[in-house]
PDB file of C-alpha atoms in Angstrom:
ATOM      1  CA  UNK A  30    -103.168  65.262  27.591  1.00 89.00           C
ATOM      2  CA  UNK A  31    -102.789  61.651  26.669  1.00 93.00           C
ATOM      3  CA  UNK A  32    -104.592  61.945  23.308  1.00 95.00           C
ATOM      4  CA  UNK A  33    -102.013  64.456  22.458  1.00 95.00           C
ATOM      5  CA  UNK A  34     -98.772  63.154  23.284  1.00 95.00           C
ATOM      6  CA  UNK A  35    -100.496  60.192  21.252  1.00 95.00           C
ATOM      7  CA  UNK A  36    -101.219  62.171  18.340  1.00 96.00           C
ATOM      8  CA  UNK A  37     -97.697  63.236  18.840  1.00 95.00           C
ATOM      9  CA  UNK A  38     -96.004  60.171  18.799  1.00 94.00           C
ATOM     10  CA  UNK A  39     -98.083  58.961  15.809  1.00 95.00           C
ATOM     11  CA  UNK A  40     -96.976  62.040  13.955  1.00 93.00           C
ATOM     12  CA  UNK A  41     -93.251  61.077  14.420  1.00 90.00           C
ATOM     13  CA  UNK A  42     -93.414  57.631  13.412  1.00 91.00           C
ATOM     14  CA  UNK A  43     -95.550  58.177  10.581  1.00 93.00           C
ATOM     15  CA  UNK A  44     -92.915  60.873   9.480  1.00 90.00           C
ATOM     16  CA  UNK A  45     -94.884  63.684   9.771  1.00 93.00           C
ATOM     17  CA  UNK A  46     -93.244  66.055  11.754  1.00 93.00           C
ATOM     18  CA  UNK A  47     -95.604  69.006  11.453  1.00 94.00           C
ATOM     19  CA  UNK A  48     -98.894  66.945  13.405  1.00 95.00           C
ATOM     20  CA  UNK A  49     -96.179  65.569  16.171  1.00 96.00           C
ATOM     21  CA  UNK A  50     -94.697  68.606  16.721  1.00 97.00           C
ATOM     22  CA  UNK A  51     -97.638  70.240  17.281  1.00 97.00           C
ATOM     23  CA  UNK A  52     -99.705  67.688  19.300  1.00 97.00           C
ATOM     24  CA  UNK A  53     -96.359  67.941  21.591  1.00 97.00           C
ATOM     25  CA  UNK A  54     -96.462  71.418  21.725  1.00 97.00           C
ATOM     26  CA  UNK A  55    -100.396  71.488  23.025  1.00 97.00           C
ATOM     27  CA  UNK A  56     -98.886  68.484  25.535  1.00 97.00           C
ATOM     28  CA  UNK A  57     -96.229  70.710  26.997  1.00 96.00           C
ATOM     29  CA  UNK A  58     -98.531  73.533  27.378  1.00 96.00           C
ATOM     30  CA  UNK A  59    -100.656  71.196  29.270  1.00 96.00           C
ATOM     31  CA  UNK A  60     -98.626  69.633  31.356  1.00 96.00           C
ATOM     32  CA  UNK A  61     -95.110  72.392  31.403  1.00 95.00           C
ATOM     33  CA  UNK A  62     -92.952  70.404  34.612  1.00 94.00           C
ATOM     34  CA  UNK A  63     -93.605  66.710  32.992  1.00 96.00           C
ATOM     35  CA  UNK A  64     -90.138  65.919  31.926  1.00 96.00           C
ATOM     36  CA  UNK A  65     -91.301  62.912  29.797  1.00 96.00           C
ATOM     37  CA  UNK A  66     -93.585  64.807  27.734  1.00 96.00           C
ATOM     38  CA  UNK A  67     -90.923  67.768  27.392  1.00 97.00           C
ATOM     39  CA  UNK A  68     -88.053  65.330  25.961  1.00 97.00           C
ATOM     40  CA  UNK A  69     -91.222  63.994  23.603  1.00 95.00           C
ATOM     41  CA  UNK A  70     -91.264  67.444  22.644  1.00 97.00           C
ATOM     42  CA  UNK A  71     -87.637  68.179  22.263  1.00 97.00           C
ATOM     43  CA  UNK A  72     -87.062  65.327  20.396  1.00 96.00           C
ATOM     44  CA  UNK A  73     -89.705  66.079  17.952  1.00 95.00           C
ATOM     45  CA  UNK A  74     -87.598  69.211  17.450  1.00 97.00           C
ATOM     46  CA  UNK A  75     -84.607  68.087  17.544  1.00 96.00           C
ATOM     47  CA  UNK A  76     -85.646  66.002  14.496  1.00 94.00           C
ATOM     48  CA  UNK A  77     -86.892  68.300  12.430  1.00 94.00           C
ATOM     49  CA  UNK A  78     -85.124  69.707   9.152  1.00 92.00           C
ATOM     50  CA  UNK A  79     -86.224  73.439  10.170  1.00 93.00           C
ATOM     51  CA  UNK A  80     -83.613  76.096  12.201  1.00 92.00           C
ATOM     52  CA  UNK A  81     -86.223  77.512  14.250  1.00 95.00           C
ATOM     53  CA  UNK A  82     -87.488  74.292  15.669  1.00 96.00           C
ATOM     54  CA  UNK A  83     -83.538  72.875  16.578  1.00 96.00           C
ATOM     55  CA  UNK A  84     -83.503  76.513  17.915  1.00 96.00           C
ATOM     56  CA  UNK A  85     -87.008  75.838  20.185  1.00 97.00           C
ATOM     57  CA  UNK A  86     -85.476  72.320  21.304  1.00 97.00           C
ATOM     58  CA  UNK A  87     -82.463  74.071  22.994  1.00 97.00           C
ATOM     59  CA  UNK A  88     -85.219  75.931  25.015  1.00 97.00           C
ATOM     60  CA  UNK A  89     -86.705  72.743  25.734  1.00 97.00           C
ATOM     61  CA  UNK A  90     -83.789  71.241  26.900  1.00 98.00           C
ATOM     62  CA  UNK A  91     -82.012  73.653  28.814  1.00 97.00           C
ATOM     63  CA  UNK A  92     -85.361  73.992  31.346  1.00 96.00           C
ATOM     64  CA  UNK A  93     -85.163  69.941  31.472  1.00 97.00           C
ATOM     65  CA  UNK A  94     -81.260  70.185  32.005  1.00 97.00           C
ATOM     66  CA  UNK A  95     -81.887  73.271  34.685  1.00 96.00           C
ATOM     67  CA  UNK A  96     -84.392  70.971  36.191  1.00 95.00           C
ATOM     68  CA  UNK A  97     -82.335  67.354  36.225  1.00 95.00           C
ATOM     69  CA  UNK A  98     -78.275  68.270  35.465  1.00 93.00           C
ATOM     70  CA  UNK A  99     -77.945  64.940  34.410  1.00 94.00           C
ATOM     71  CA  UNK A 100     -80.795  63.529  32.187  1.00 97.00           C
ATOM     72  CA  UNK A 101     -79.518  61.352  29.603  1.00 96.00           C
ATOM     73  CA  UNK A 102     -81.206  61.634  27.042  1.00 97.00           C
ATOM     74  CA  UNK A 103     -81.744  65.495  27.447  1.00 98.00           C
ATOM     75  CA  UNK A 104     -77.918  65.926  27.497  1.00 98.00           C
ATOM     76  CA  UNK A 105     -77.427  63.395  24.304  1.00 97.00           C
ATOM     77  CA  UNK A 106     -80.199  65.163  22.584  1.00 98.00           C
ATOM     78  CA  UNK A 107     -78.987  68.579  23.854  1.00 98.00           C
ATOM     79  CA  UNK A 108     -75.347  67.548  22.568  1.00 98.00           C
ATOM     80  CA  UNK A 109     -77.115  66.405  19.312  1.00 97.00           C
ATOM     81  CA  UNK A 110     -79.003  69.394  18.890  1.00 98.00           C
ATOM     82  CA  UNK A 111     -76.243  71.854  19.453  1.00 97.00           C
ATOM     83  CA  UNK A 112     -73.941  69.876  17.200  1.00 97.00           C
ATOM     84  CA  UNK A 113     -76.726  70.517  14.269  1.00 95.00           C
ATOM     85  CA  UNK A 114     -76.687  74.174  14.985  1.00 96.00           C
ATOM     86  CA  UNK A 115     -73.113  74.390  14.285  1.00 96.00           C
ATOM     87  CA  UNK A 116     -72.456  75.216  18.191  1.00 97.00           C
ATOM     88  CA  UNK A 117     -69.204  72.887  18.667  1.00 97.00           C
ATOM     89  CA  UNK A 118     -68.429  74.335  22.113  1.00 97.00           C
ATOM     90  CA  UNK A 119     -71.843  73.403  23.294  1.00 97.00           C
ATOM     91  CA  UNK A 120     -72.302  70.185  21.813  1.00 98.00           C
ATOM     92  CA  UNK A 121     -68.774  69.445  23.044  1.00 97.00           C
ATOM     93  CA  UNK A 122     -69.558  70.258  27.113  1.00 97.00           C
ATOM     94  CA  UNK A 123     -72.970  68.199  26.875  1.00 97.00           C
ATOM     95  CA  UNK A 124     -71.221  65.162  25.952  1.00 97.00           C
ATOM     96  CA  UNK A 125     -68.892  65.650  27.789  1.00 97.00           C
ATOM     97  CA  UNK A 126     -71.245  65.989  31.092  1.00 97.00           C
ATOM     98  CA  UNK A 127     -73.153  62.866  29.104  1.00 97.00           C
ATOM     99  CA  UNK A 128     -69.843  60.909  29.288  1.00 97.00           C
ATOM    100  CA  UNK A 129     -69.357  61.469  33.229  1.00 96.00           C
ATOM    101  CA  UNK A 130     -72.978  60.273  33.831  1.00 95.00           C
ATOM    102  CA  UNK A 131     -72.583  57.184  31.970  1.00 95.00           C
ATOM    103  CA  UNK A 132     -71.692  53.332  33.467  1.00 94.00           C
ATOM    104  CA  UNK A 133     -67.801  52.789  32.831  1.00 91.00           C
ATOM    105  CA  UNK A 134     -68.615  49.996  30.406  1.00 93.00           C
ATOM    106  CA  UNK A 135     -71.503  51.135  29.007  1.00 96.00           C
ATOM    107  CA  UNK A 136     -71.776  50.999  24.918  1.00 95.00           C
ATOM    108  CA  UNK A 137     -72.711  54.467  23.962  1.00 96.00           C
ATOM    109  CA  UNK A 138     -69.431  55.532  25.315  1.00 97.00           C
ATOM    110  CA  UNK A 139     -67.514  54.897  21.958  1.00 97.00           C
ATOM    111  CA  UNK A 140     -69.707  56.526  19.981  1.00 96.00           C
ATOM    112  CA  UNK A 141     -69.819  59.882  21.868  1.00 97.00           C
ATOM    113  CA  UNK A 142     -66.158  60.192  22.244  1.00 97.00           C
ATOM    114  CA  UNK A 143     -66.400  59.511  18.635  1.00 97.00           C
ATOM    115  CA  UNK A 144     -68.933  62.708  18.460  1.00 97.00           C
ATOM    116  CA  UNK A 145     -67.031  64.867  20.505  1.00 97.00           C
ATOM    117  CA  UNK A 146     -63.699  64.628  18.098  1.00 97.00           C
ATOM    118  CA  UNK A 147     -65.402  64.849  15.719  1.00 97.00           C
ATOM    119  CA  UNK A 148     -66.687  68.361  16.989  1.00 97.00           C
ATOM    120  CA  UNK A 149     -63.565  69.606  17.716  1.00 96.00           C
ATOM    121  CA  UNK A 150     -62.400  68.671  14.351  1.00 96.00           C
ATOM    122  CA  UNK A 151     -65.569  70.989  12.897  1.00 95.00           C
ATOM    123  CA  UNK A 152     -64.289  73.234  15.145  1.00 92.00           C
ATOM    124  CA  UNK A 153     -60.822  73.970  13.475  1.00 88.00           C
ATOM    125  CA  UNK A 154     -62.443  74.013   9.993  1.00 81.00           C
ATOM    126  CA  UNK A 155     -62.807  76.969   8.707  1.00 74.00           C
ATOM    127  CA  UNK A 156     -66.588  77.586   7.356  1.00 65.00           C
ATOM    128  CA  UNK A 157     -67.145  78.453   3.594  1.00 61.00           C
ATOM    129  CA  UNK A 158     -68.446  81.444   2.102  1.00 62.00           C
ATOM    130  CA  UNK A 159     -72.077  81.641   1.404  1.00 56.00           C
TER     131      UNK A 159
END
């Protein structure tokens, strides 16, 4: 399990997101309920430039935010995520839950108010044609 989420890890920071995705995925078969190794994974897919992985990281994260409400980073990466996928509404409520959990004074809390106008700005554009 630990050679994996190693092999994983490597894979991102050597900017090849094929080997760390998969490593990941072989880690969160192996170990499904470690949260650690699931926002390893969901990161990984977050990350990546292909639909069907941001798609597979919203699994991800919604068992990790059905498991713990008010994970962090699963709700910034969640928020992330959703944003990317063009789901404003989503991306919207998970910072906004985000923004709740945080400190009062805590420095992050700028930037995500910052994200969530910004979403609701997206929101009353109108998309082009294709």
């Amino acid at each position: 399990l630990a050679d994996w989420v190693l092999l994983g890890r490597l894979g991102m920071y050597m900017g090849d997101m094929s080997t760390g995705i998969n490593a990941f995925a072989h880690a969160s078969e192996l170990a499904p309920d470690d949260i650690d190794i699931q926002l390893g994974y969901a990161e990984l897919l977050v990350r990546s430039q292909e639909n069907d992985d941001n798609i597979k990281a919203s699994v991800v994260l919604v068992k990790i935010l059905s498991q713990e409400g008010n994970n962090i980073q699963a709700l910034s990466l969640f928020g992330y995520n959703a944003f990317e996928l063009k789901d404003y509404v989503q991306a919207i409520r998970a910072w906004q839950v985000l923004l709740n959990n945080l400190p009062p004074n805590d420095k992050r809390i700028q930037m995500i108010e910052d994200s969530i106008a910004m979403a609701r700005k997206q929101m009353l554009i109108p998309s082009s044609p294709k």
